[in-house]
Coordinates of C-alpha atoms in Angstrom, one line a residue:
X1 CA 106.9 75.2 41.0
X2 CA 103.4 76.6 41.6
X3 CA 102.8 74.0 44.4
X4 CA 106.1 74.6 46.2
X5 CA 105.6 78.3 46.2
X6 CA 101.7 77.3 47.8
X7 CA 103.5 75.1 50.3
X8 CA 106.0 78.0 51.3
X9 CA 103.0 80.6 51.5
X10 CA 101.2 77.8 53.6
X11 CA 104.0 77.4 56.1
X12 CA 105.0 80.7 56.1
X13 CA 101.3 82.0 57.1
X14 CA 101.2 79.3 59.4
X15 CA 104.0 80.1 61.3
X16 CA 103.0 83.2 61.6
X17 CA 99.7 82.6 63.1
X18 CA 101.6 80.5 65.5
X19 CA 103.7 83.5 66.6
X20 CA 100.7 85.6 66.8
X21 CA 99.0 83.3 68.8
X22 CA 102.2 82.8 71.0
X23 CA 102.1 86.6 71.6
X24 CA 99.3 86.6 72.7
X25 CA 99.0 83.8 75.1
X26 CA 102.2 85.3 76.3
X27 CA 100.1 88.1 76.8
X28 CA 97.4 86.4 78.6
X29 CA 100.0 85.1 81.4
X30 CA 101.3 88.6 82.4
X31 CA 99.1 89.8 85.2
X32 CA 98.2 93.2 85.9
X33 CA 98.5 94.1 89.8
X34 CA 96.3 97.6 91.1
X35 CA 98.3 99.7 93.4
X36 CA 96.4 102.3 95.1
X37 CA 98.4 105.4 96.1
X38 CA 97.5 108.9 97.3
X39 CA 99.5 111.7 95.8
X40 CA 101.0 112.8 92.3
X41 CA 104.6 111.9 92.4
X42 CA 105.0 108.5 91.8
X43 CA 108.5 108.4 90.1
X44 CA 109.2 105.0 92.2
X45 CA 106.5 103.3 90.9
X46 CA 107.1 104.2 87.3
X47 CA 110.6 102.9 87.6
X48 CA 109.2 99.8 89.2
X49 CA 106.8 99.2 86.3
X50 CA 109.5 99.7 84.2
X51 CA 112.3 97.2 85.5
X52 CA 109.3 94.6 85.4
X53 CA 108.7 94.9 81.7
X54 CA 112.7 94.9 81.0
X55 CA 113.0 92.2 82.8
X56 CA 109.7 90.6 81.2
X57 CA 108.2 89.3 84.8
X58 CA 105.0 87.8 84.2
X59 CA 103.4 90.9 86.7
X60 CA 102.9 94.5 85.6
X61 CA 101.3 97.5 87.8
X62 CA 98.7 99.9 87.2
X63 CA 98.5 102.5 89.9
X64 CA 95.5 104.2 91.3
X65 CA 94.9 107.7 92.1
X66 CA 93.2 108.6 95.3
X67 CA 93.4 111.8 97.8
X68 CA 92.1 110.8 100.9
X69 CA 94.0 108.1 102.9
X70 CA 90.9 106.1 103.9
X71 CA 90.2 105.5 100.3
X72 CA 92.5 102.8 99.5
X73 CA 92.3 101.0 102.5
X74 CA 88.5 100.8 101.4
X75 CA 89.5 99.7 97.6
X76 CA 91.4 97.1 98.8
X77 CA 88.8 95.8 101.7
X78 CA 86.3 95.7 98.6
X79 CA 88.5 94.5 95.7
X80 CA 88.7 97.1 94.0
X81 CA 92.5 97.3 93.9
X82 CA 95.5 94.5 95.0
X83 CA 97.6 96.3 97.0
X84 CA 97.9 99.8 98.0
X85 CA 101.0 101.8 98.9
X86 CA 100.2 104.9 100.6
X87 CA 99.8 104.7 104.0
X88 CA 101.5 104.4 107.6
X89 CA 101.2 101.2 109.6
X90 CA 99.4 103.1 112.7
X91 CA 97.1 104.8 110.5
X92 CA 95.8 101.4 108.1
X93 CA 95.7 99.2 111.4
X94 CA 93.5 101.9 113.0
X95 CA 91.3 101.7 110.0
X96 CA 91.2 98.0 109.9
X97 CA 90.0 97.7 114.0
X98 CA 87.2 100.3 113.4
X99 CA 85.8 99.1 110.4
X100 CA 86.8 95.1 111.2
X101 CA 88.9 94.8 107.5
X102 CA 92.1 92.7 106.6
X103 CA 94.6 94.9 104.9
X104 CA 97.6 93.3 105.9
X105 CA 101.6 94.5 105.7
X106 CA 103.7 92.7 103.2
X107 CA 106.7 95.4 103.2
X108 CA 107.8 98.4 104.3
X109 CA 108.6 101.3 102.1
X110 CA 109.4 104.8 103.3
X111 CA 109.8 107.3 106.7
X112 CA 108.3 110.3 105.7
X113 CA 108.4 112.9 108.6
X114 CA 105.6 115.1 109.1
X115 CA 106.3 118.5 108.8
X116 CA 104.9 122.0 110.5
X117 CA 104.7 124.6 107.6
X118 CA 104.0 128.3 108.0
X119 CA 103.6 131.0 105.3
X120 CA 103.7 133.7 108.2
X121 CA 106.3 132.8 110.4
X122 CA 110.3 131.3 109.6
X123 CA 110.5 129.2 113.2
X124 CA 108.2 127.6 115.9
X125 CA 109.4 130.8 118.4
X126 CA 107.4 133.4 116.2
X127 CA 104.0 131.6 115.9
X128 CA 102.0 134.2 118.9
X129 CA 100.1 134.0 121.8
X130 CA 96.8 132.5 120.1
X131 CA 98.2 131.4 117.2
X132 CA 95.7 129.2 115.2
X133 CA 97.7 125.9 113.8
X134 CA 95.5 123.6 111.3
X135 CA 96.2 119.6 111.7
X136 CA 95.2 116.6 110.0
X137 CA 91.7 115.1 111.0
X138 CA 92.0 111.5 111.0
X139 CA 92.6 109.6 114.3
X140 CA 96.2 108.6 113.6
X141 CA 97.6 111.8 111.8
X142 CA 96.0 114.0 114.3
X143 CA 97.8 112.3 117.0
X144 CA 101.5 112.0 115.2
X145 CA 100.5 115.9 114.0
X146 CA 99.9 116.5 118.4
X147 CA 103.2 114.7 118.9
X148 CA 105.1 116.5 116.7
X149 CA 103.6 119.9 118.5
X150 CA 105.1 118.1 121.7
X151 CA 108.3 117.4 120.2
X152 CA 108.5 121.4 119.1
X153 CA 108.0 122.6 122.2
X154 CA 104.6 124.1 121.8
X155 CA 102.3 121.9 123.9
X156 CA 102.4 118.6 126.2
X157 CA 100.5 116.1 125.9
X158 CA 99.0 113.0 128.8
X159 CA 102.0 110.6 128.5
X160 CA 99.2 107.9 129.4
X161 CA 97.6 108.0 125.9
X162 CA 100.6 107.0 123.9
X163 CA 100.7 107.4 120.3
X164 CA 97.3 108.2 120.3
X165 CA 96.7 111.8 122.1
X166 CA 94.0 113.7 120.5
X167 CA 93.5 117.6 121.6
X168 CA 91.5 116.8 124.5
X169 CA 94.7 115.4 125.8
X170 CA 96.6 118.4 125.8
X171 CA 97.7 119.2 129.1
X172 CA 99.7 122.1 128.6
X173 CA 99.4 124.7 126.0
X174 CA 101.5 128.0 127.1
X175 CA 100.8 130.0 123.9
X176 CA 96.7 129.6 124.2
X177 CA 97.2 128.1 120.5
X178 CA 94.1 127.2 118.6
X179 CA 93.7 124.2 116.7
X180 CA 91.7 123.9 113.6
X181 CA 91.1 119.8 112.7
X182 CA 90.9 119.5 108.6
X183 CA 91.1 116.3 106.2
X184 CA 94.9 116.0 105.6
X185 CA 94.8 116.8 102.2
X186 CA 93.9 120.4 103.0
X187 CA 95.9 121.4 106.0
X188 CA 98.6 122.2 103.2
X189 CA 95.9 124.7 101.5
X190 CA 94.9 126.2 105.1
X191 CA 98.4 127.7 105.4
X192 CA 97.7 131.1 104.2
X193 CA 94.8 131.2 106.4
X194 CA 96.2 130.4 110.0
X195 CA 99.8 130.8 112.0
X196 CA 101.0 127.1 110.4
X197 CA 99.6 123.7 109.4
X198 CA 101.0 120.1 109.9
X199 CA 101.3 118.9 106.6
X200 CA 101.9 115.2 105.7
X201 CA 104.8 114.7 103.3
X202 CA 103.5 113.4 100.2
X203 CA 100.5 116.0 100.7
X204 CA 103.4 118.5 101.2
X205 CA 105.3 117.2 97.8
X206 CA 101.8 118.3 95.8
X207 CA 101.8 121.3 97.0
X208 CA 105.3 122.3 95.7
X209 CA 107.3 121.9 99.5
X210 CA 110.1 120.4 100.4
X211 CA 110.0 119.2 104.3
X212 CA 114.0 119.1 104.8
X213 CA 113.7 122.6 103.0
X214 CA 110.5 124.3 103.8
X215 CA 109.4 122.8 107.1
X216 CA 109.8 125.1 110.2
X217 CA 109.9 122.4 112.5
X218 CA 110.2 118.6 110.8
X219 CA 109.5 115.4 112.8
X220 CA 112.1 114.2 115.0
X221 CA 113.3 110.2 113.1
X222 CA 113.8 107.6 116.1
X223 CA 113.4 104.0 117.0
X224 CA 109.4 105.0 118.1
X225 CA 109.1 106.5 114.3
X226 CA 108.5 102.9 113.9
X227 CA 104.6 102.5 113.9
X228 CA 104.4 105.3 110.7
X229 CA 106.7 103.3 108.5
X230 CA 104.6 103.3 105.2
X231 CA 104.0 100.0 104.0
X232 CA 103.3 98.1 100.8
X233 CA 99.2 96.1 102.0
X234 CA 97.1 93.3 100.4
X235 CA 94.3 91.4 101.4
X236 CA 95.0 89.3 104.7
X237 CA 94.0 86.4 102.1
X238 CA 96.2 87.1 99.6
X239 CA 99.3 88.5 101.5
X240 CA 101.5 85.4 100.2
X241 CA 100.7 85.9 96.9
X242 CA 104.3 85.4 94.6
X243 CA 103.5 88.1 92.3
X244 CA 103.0 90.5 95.1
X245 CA 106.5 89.5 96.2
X246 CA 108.1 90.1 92.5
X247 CA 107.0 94.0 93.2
X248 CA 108.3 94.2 96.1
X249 CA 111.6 93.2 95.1
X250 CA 111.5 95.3 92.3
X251 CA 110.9 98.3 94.5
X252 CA 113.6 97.4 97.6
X253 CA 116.2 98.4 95.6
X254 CA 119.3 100.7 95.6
X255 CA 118.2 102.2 92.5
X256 CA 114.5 103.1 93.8
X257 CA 116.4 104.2 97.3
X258 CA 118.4 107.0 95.1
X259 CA 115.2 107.8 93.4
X260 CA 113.3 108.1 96.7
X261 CA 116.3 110.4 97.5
X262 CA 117.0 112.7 94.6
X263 CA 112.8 113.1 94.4
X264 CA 112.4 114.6 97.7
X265 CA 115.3 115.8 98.6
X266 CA 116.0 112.7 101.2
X267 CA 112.4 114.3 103.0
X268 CA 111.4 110.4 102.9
X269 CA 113.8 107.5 104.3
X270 CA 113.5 104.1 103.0
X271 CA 113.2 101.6 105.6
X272 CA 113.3 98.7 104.0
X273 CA 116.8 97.7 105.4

């Protein structure tokens, strides 16, 4: 009886070794992807992450903080991260002629319109005669940030430079306004400072305001909105990568599109479609 209750203890510890060590090579095959994003409300990508491990893929996603949009174009360029998901097509291809890198679109995500906030005024018609308006610094945002001046009525802008005017281009400016160039992550804190700022949206989300809602003037959405669709980006070498794709088909989704809509307050439009 002794040696048949060995025996038992035997297999039973056995198995369970087995087990263990199945677990764990199980473990070893799930990769972890790095997704670099710039702002504090990430709800997608936590329902993303989620759906991956219900649905035990064999990729899960850690995301990475930054505040300044160059940052994970840089990340990427250097390895640092896999992907990133932060930025608008204009803006990272700009990046990638100046400084010669690779990040390459594998999706699109989102639309989100910049907006023109004020603390001092409730409409574009109040901002005065030498009214001071802060914008974003960076080649790409200044421009869209110029454009969306144009589109409110408050300046023009030389038609020959395209989507990429900066304030030298200005070419009418019937209100004298002043413009004060800042890193886009603190035109939001500039507001109570100067007549009104051009936010970005997610930089607007961290600072507790709604575009649709708050937004005195809000981007106009057309077919030329096309060049600031936000994209999903890897590596130019590892854009066909599988587990790459199993992400984004986890986030093009109806579910992450009501998400997207019920977080700010349809202020971003997935594009995906």
């Amino acid at each position: 009886m002794k040696k048949i209750f060995k025996s038992l203890v035997t297999v039973g510890a056995a198995v369970l070794f087995l087990a263990a060590c199945g677990q764990e090579a199980a473990q070893e095959d799930i990769r972890t992807v790095k997704i670099g994003v710039v702002g504090e409300r990430n709800e997608v990508w936590e329902h993303v992450q989620e759906q991956l491990e219900e649905n035990n893929e064999p990729v899960r996603i850690e995301l990475v903080k930054f505040t300044e949009y160059v940052k994970p174009i840089q990340a990427l360029e250097e390895g640092e991260i896999d992907l990133h998901a932060a930025l608008t097509e204009i803006y990272m291809e700009q990046v990638n002629e100046d400084a010669g890198y690779s990040n390459t679109t594998i999706a699109y995500t989102t639309l989100n319109p910049m907006g023109l906030f004020s603390e001092k005024h409730t409409s574009v018609d109040e901002i005065p005669d030498g009214g001071e308006i802060a914008i974003p610094d960076d080649v790409s945002n200044e421009s869209r940030a110029l454009l969306l001046l144009q589109a409110a009525g408050l300046i023009e802008l030389d038609a020959e430079k395209g989507l990429l005017p900066t304030v030298n281009d200005i070419t009418s400016n019937p209100k004298n306004l002043k413009f004060t160039v800042l890193a886009a992550n603190q035109t939001a804190r500039a507001m109570t400072d100067v007549d009104a700022s051009v936010v970005n949206n997610d930089m607007a989300a961290d600072a507790g305001l709604v575009p649709t809602e708050d937004a005195i003037f809000l981007e106009p959405v057309a077919d030329s909105s096309k060049p600031y669709y936000n994209v999903i980006a890897a590596r130019e070498d590892e854009s066909e990568d599988p587990d790459f794709q199993i992400i984004v088909d986890y986030y093009q989704t109806p579910e992450v599109e009501k998400i997207i809509d019920e977080v700010t307050n349809k202020s971003s439009i997935p594009v995906w479609e």
